[in-house]
């Protein structure tokens, strides 16, 4: 009986270790997705199509825009959409942005990440809340409700992807989707790539327009 009890106890301990090990190497990324479709009446959304990239004037020579297009093309290809600049039926625009913002004791934004935010470039890694950042902070600065005492204040990060698809025959927008995520993770390329996939979840006809999409990623 003792040997059996020891065996069961050891087995359960091993399971706990394996479970905790798995949890420590993975993370669940929550994306808030908002989608709007306006395919012409009587015209089914194509599951296969040819497209070309569309850029705003400010993005013509943008390295960030080029990176976003490469990442999005990798998402669109398995969905049956192929880039063809000559015979394109649709144009696709993609925009990405990131921001660092202040949080209160419970990790909630003190103010929206896109209001008076500090734009940050593509980075990597995890920065625990409360560690030093490159945000300037001085004695006598504004005090926000809920902020825990001490310097520097707690911070978190916001990432957002917007995608617009336009019918080149009519110049009308036929599909628009946006995915956003905020949390303690600063490895922006990994997160932006993941929420691109979340933004196109269910494409071209998602069953729910406003939804949460979870993606599992390694830490």
PDB file of C-alpha atoms in Angstrom:
ATOM      1  CA  UNK A   1       0.000   0.000   0.000  1.00  0.00           C
ATOM      2  CA  UNK A   2       2.835   2.363   0.853  1.00  0.00           C
ATOM      3  CA  UNK A   3       4.629   1.657  -2.410  1.00  0.00           C
ATOM      4  CA  UNK A   4       1.404   2.198  -4.334  1.00  0.00           C
ATOM      5  CA  UNK A   5       0.790   5.489  -2.537  1.00  0.00           C
ATOM      6  CA  UNK A   6       4.341   6.647  -3.255  1.00  0.00           C
ATOM      7  CA  UNK A   7       3.950   5.711  -6.912  1.00  0.00           C
ATOM      8  CA  UNK A   8       0.685   7.640  -7.262  1.00  0.00           C
ATOM      9  CA  UNK A   9       2.134  10.634  -5.422  1.00  0.00           C
ATOM     10  CA  UNK A  10       5.211  10.642  -7.630  1.00  0.00           C
ATOM     11  CA  UNK A  11       3.104  10.333 -10.756  1.00  0.00           C
ATOM     12  CA  UNK A  12       0.882  13.252  -9.745  1.00  0.00           C
ATOM     13  CA  UNK A  13       3.930  15.362  -8.888  1.00  0.00           C
ATOM     14  CA  UNK A  14       5.422  14.609 -12.312  1.00  0.00           C
ATOM     15  CA  UNK A  15       2.158  15.621 -13.998  1.00  0.00           C
ATOM     16  CA  UNK A  16       2.130  18.886 -12.068  1.00  0.00           C
ATOM     17  CA  UNK A  17       5.708  19.630 -13.081  1.00  0.00           C
ATOM     18  CA  UNK A  18       4.965  18.913 -16.737  1.00  0.00           C
ATOM     19  CA  UNK A  19       1.812  21.025 -16.611  1.00  0.00           C
ATOM     20  CA  UNK A  20       3.562  23.977 -14.999  1.00  0.00           C
ATOM     21  CA  UNK A  21       6.457  23.626 -17.429  1.00  0.00           C
ATOM     22  CA  UNK A  22       4.046  23.776 -20.366  1.00  0.00           C
ATOM     23  CA  UNK A  23       2.303  26.818 -18.898  1.00  0.00           C
ATOM     24  CA  UNK A  24       5.577  28.623 -18.402  1.00  0.00           C
ATOM     25  CA  UNK A  25       6.589  28.247 -22.056  1.00  0.00           C
ATOM     26  CA  UNK A  26       3.291  29.268 -23.668  1.00  0.00           C
ATOM     27  CA  UNK A  27       1.053  32.321 -23.519  1.00  0.00           C
ATOM     28  CA  UNK A  28      -2.453  33.025 -24.759  1.00  0.00           C
ATOM     29  CA  UNK A  29      -2.732  36.219 -26.780  1.00  0.00           C
ATOM     30  CA  UNK A  30      -6.188  37.790 -26.631  1.00  0.00           C
ATOM     31  CA  UNK A  31      -7.116  39.900 -29.662  1.00  0.00           C
ATOM     32  CA  UNK A  32     -10.183  42.102 -29.919  1.00  0.00           C
ATOM     33  CA  UNK A  33     -11.361  41.958 -33.541  1.00  0.00           C
ATOM     34  CA  UNK A  34     -13.834  44.237 -35.325  1.00  0.00           C
ATOM     35  CA  UNK A  35     -14.812  43.344 -38.893  1.00  0.00           C
ATOM     36  CA  UNK A  36     -17.076  44.964 -41.476  1.00  0.00           C
ATOM     37  CA  UNK A  37     -17.941  43.404 -44.839  1.00  0.00           C
ATOM     38  CA  UNK A  38     -19.574  45.206 -47.768  1.00  0.00           C
ATOM     39  CA  UNK A  39     -19.368  42.742 -50.631  1.00  0.00           C
ATOM     40  CA  UNK A  40     -21.712  43.848 -53.470  1.00  0.00           C
ATOM     41  CA  UNK A  41     -25.281  42.551 -53.219  1.00  0.00           C
ATOM     42  CA  UNK A  42     -25.633  39.294 -55.097  1.00  0.00           C
ATOM     43  CA  UNK A  43     -21.861  38.810 -55.243  1.00  0.00           C
ATOM     44  CA  UNK A  44     -20.338  36.138 -53.054  1.00  0.00           C
ATOM     45  CA  UNK A  45     -17.102  36.970 -51.270  1.00  0.00           C
ATOM     46  CA  UNK A  46     -14.369  35.213 -53.261  1.00  0.00           C
ATOM     47  CA  UNK A  47     -12.382  32.488 -51.551  1.00  0.00           C
ATOM     48  CA  UNK A  48      -9.684  32.911 -54.197  1.00  0.00           C
ATOM     49  CA  UNK A  49      -8.597  36.205 -55.719  1.00  0.00           C
ATOM     50  CA  UNK A  50      -5.701  38.239 -57.069  1.00  0.00           C
ATOM     51  CA  UNK A  51      -4.597  41.355 -55.201  1.00  0.00           C
ATOM     52  CA  UNK A  52      -2.005  44.098 -55.123  1.00  0.00           C
ATOM     53  CA  UNK A  53      -0.792  46.278 -52.280  1.00  0.00           C
ATOM     54  CA  UNK A  54      -2.109  49.764 -51.688  1.00  0.00           C
ATOM     55  CA  UNK A  55      -0.118  52.333 -49.722  1.00  0.00           C
ATOM     56  CA  UNK A  56      -0.969  55.740 -48.363  1.00  0.00           C
ATOM     57  CA  UNK A  57       1.371  58.564 -49.443  1.00  0.00           C
ATOM     58  CA  UNK A  58       3.009  58.581 -45.998  1.00  0.00           C
ATOM     59  CA  UNK A  59       3.762  54.850 -46.318  1.00  0.00           C
ATOM     60  CA  UNK A  60       5.361  54.847 -49.772  1.00  0.00           C
ATOM     61  CA  UNK A  61       8.930  54.476 -48.485  1.00  0.00           C
ATOM     62  CA  UNK A  62       8.072  53.049 -45.071  1.00  0.00           C
ATOM     63  CA  UNK A  63      10.114  50.068 -43.888  1.00  0.00           C
ATOM     64  CA  UNK A  64       7.360  49.246 -41.400  1.00  0.00           C
ATOM     65  CA  UNK A  65       4.758  49.127 -44.188  1.00  0.00           C
ATOM     66  CA  UNK A  66       6.977  46.796 -46.209  1.00  0.00           C
ATOM     67  CA  UNK A  67       7.399  44.501 -43.216  1.00  0.00           C
ATOM     68  CA  UNK A  68       3.638  44.436 -42.612  1.00  0.00           C
ATOM     69  CA  UNK A  69       2.930  43.529 -46.232  1.00  0.00           C
ATOM     70  CA  UNK A  70       5.353  40.604 -46.153  1.00  0.00           C
ATOM     71  CA  UNK A  71       3.777  39.292 -42.954  1.00  0.00           C
ATOM     72  CA  UNK A  72       0.224  39.722 -44.234  1.00  0.00           C
ATOM     73  CA  UNK A  73       0.987  38.023 -47.550  1.00  0.00           C
ATOM     74  CA  UNK A  74       2.008  34.939 -45.560  1.00  0.00           C
ATOM     75  CA  UNK A  75      -1.455  35.023 -43.948  1.00  0.00           C
ATOM     76  CA  UNK A  76      -3.405  35.662 -47.161  1.00  0.00           C
ATOM     77  CA  UNK A  77      -1.726  32.975 -49.289  1.00  0.00           C
ATOM     78  CA  UNK A  78      -3.195  29.984 -47.381  1.00  0.00           C
ATOM     79  CA  UNK A  79      -6.596  31.695 -47.664  1.00  0.00           C
ATOM     80  CA  UNK A  80      -6.425  31.495 -51.475  1.00  0.00           C
ATOM     81  CA  UNK A  81      -5.441  35.107 -52.165  1.00  0.00           C
ATOM     82  CA  UNK A  82      -2.438  35.576 -54.453  1.00  0.00           C
ATOM     83  CA  UNK A  83      -0.475  38.734 -55.162  1.00  0.00           C
ATOM     84  CA  UNK A  84      -0.578  39.746 -58.823  1.00  0.00           C
ATOM     85  CA  UNK A  85       0.149  43.414 -59.501  1.00  0.00           C
ATOM     86  CA  UNK A  86      -0.877  43.167 -63.186  1.00  0.00           C
ATOM     87  CA  UNK A  87      -4.197  41.302 -63.027  1.00  0.00           C
ATOM     88  CA  UNK A  88      -5.224  42.264 -59.499  1.00  0.00           C
ATOM     89  CA  UNK A  89      -8.944  42.293 -58.711  1.00  0.00           C
ATOM     90  CA  UNK A  90      -8.528  43.845 -55.283  1.00  0.00           C
ATOM     91  CA  UNK A  91      -6.140  46.134 -53.456  1.00  0.00           C
ATOM     92  CA  UNK A  92      -5.087  45.478 -49.856  1.00  0.00           C
ATOM     93  CA  UNK A  93      -3.864  48.061 -47.369  1.00  0.00           C
ATOM     94  CA  UNK A  94      -2.386  47.084 -44.017  1.00  0.00           C
ATOM     95  CA  UNK A  95      -1.433  49.372 -41.157  1.00  0.00           C
ATOM     96  CA  UNK A  96       0.297  48.485 -37.891  1.00  0.00           C
ATOM     97  CA  UNK A  97       1.057  50.552 -34.812  1.00  0.00           C
ATOM     98  CA  UNK A  98       2.346  50.043 -31.291  1.00  0.00           C
ATOM     99  CA  UNK A  99       2.350  52.159 -28.152  1.00  0.00           C
ATOM    100  CA  UNK A 100       3.517  52.080 -24.558  1.00  0.00           C
ATOM    101  CA  UNK A 101       1.078  53.353 -21.928  1.00  0.00           C
ATOM    102  CA  UNK A 102       0.760  53.799 -18.177  1.00  0.00           C
ATOM    103  CA  UNK A 103      -1.373  51.404 -16.119  1.00  0.00           C
ATOM    104  CA  UNK A 104      -2.835  51.512 -12.629  1.00  0.00           C
ATOM    105  CA  UNK A 105      -2.230  49.030  -9.799  1.00  0.00           C
ATOM    106  CA  UNK A 106      -4.564  46.475 -11.427  1.00  0.00           C
ATOM    107  CA  UNK A 107      -2.983  46.750 -14.881  1.00  0.00           C
ATOM    108  CA  UNK A 108      -5.792  48.851 -16.349  1.00  0.00           C
ATOM    109  CA  UNK A 109      -4.920  51.742 -18.684  1.00  0.00           C
ATOM    110  CA  UNK A 110      -4.902  55.061 -16.868  1.00  0.00           C
ATOM    111  CA  UNK A 111      -5.535  56.654 -20.242  1.00  0.00           C
ATOM    112  CA  UNK A 112      -5.999  55.139 -23.671  1.00  0.00           C
ATOM    113  CA  UNK A 113      -2.788  53.887 -25.289  1.00  0.00           C
ATOM    114  CA  UNK A 114      -3.381  56.047 -28.357  1.00  0.00           C
ATOM    115  CA  UNK A 115      -3.968  59.268 -26.361  1.00  0.00           C
ATOM    116  CA  UNK A 116      -0.731  61.205 -25.810  1.00  0.00           C
ATOM    117  CA  UNK A 117       1.076  57.920 -26.317  1.00  0.00           C
ATOM    118  CA  UNK A 118       4.733  57.291 -26.841  1.00  0.00           C
ATOM    119  CA  UNK A 119       5.168  55.485 -30.148  1.00  0.00           C
ATOM    120  CA  UNK A 120       7.751  52.742 -29.950  1.00  0.00           C
ATOM    121  CA  UNK A 121       9.458  50.800 -32.695  1.00  0.00           C
ATOM    122  CA  UNK A 122       9.644  47.088 -33.296  1.00  0.00           C
ATOM    123  CA  UNK A 123      11.231  45.455 -30.264  1.00  0.00           C
ATOM    124  CA  UNK A 124      11.574  42.069 -28.632  1.00  0.00           C
ATOM    125  CA  UNK A 125      11.140  40.402 -25.297  1.00  0.00           C
ATOM    126  CA  UNK A 126       9.053  40.804 -22.186  1.00  0.00           C
ATOM    127  CA  UNK A 127       9.306  43.802 -19.925  1.00  0.00           C
ATOM    128  CA  UNK A 128       7.592  43.265 -16.550  1.00  0.00           C
ATOM    129  CA  UNK A 129       5.357  46.088 -15.469  1.00  0.00           C
ATOM    130  CA  UNK A 130       7.082  48.495 -13.141  1.00  0.00           C
ATOM    131  CA  UNK A 131      10.569  48.131 -14.567  1.00  0.00           C
ATOM    132  CA  UNK A 132      12.330  51.190 -15.926  1.00  0.00           C
ATOM    133  CA  UNK A 133      11.354  52.400 -19.386  1.00  0.00           C
ATOM    134  CA  UNK A 134      12.326  55.191 -21.702  1.00  0.00           C
ATOM    135  CA  UNK A 135       9.288  57.233 -20.707  1.00  0.00           C
ATOM    136  CA  UNK A 136      10.311  60.470 -18.999  1.00  0.00           C
ATOM    137  CA  UNK A 137       8.929  60.845 -15.482  1.00  0.00           C
ATOM    138  CA  UNK A 138       9.750  63.608 -13.054  1.00  0.00           C
ATOM    139  CA  UNK A 139       8.798  64.651  -9.553  1.00  0.00           C
ATOM    140  CA  UNK A 140       5.949  67.103  -9.697  1.00  0.00           C
ATOM    141  CA  UNK A 141       4.487  65.505 -12.833  1.00  0.00           C
ATOM    142  CA  UNK A 142       0.778  64.690 -13.158  1.00  0.00           C
ATOM    143  CA  UNK A 143      -0.726  62.199 -10.722  1.00  0.00           C
ATOM    144  CA  UNK A 144      -3.259  59.761 -12.156  1.00  0.00           C
ATOM    145  CA  UNK A 145      -5.960  58.041 -10.062  1.00  0.00           C
ATOM    146  CA  UNK A 146      -5.093  54.443  -9.249  1.00  0.00           C
ATOM    147  CA  UNK A 147      -1.363  54.761  -9.895  1.00  0.00           C
ATOM    148  CA  UNK A 148       0.656  52.962  -7.296  1.00  0.00           C
ATOM    149  CA  UNK A 149       3.331  55.022  -5.554  1.00  0.00           C
ATOM    150  CA  UNK A 150       6.920  54.773  -6.690  1.00  0.00           C
ATOM    151  CA  UNK A 151       8.915  55.452  -9.806  1.00  0.00           C
ATOM    152  CA  UNK A 152       8.714  54.644 -12.605  1.00  0.00           C
ATOM    153  CA  UNK A 153       4.984  53.941 -13.091  1.00  0.00           C
ATOM    154  CA  UNK A 154       3.745  50.551 -14.321  1.00  0.00           C
ATOM    155  CA  UNK A 155       3.589  50.233 -18.093  1.00  0.00           C
ATOM    156  CA  UNK A 156       1.994  47.978 -20.694  1.00  0.00           C
ATOM    157  CA  UNK A 157       1.980  47.815 -24.480  1.00  0.00           C
ATOM    158  CA  UNK A 158      -0.692  48.068 -27.171  1.00  0.00           C
ATOM    159  CA  UNK A 159      -0.468  46.591 -30.657  1.00  0.00           C
ATOM    160  CA  UNK A 160      -2.971  47.105 -33.467  1.00  0.00           C
ATOM    161  CA  UNK A 161      -3.399  45.875 -37.048  1.00  0.00           C
ATOM    162  CA  UNK A 162      -5.853  47.350 -39.569  1.00  0.00           C
ATOM    163  CA  UNK A 163      -6.617  45.800 -42.961  1.00  0.00           C
ATOM    164  CA  UNK A 164      -8.720  47.306 -45.769  1.00  0.00           C
ATOM    165  CA  UNK A 165      -9.631  45.465 -48.985  1.00  0.00           C
ATOM    166  CA  UNK A 166     -10.934  47.462 -51.944  1.00  0.00           C
ATOM    167  CA  UNK A 167     -12.616  46.241 -55.149  1.00  0.00           C
ATOM    168  CA  UNK A 168     -10.545  47.730 -57.982  1.00  0.00           C
ATOM    169  CA  UNK A 169     -13.494  47.701 -60.413  1.00  0.00           C
ATOM    170  CA  UNK A 170     -15.624  49.943 -58.230  1.00  0.00           C
ATOM    171  CA  UNK A 171     -12.993  51.462 -55.890  1.00  0.00           C
ATOM    172  CA  UNK A 172     -15.324  50.524 -53.026  1.00  0.00           C
ATOM    173  CA  UNK A 173     -14.127  49.107 -49.721  1.00  0.00           C
ATOM    174  CA  UNK A 174     -15.536  45.571 -49.488  1.00  0.00           C
ATOM    175  CA  UNK A 175     -13.785  44.290 -46.360  1.00  0.00           C
ATOM    176  CA  UNK A 176     -12.391  46.083 -43.338  1.00  0.00           C
ATOM    177  CA  UNK A 177     -11.027  44.492 -40.190  1.00  0.00           C
ATOM    178  CA  UNK A 178      -9.027  45.560 -37.161  1.00  0.00           C
ATOM    179  CA  UNK A 179      -7.407  43.523 -34.383  1.00  0.00           C
ATOM    180  CA  UNK A 180      -5.879  44.934 -31.201  1.00  0.00           C
ATOM    181  CA  UNK A 181      -4.103  43.577 -28.155  1.00  0.00           C
ATOM    182  CA  UNK A 182      -2.669  45.133 -25.025  1.00  0.00           C
ATOM    183  CA  UNK A 183      -0.578  43.540 -22.308  1.00  0.00           C
ATOM    184  CA  UNK A 184       2.930  43.272 -20.827  1.00  0.00           C
ATOM    185  CA  UNK A 185       4.617  41.842 -23.939  1.00  0.00           C
ATOM    186  CA  UNK A 186       6.980  44.008 -25.999  1.00  0.00           C
ATOM    187  CA  UNK A 187       7.993  41.541 -28.756  1.00  0.00           C
ATOM    188  CA  UNK A 188       5.992  43.513 -31.288  1.00  0.00           C
ATOM    189  CA  UNK A 189       6.845  41.593 -34.512  1.00  0.00           C
ATOM    190  CA  UNK A 190       5.612  38.319 -32.999  1.00  0.00           C
ATOM    191  CA  UNK A 191       2.439  39.847 -31.604  1.00  0.00           C
ATOM    192  CA  UNK A 192       1.606  41.866 -34.721  1.00  0.00           C
ATOM    193  CA  UNK A 193       2.017  38.767 -36.891  1.00  0.00           C
ATOM    194  CA  UNK A 194      -0.303  36.824 -34.586  1.00  0.00           C
ATOM    195  CA  UNK A 195      -3.037  39.448 -34.528  1.00  0.00           C
ATOM    196  CA  UNK A 196      -2.903  39.718 -38.321  1.00  0.00           C
ATOM    197  CA  UNK A 197      -4.103  36.135 -38.374  1.00  0.00           C
ATOM    198  CA  UNK A 198      -6.724  36.999 -35.747  1.00  0.00           C
ATOM    199  CA  UNK A 199      -7.943  39.952 -37.826  1.00  0.00           C
ATOM    200  CA  UNK A 200      -8.631  37.615 -40.770  1.00  0.00           C
ATOM    201  CA  UNK A 201     -10.142  34.818 -38.699  1.00  0.00           C
ATOM    202  CA  UNK A 202     -13.199  33.535 -40.603  1.00  0.00           C
ATOM    203  CA  UNK A 203     -12.284  35.460 -43.780  1.00  0.00           C
ATOM    204  CA  UNK A 204     -14.049  36.206 -46.074  1.00  0.00           C
ATOM    205  CA  UNK A 205     -17.309  35.754 -44.132  1.00  0.00           C
ATOM    206  CA  UNK A 206     -16.726  35.623 -40.351  1.00  0.00           C
ATOM    207  CA  UNK A 207     -19.770  34.422 -38.433  1.00  0.00           C
ATOM    208  CA  UNK A 208     -19.278  37.079 -35.729  1.00  0.00           C
ATOM    209  CA  UNK A 209     -18.157  40.585 -36.653  1.00  0.00           C
ATOM    210  CA  UNK A 210     -17.029  41.784 -33.211  1.00  0.00           C
ATOM    211  CA  UNK A 211     -15.259  39.018 -31.367  1.00  0.00           C
ATOM    212  CA  UNK A 212     -12.316  37.918 -29.238  1.00  0.00           C
ATOM    213  CA  UNK A 213      -9.771  35.636 -30.872  1.00  0.00           C
ATOM    214  CA  UNK A 214      -7.220  33.748 -28.750  1.00  0.00           C
ATOM    215  CA  UNK A 215      -3.860  32.718 -30.167  1.00  0.00           C
ATOM    216  CA  UNK A 216      -1.341  30.505 -28.368  1.00  0.00           C
ATOM    217  CA  UNK A 217       2.275  31.644 -28.668  1.00  0.00           C
ATOM    218  CA  UNK A 218       5.575  30.606 -27.081  1.00  0.00           C
ATOM    219  CA  UNK A 219       6.925  32.973 -24.447  1.00  0.00           C
TER     220      UNK A 219
END
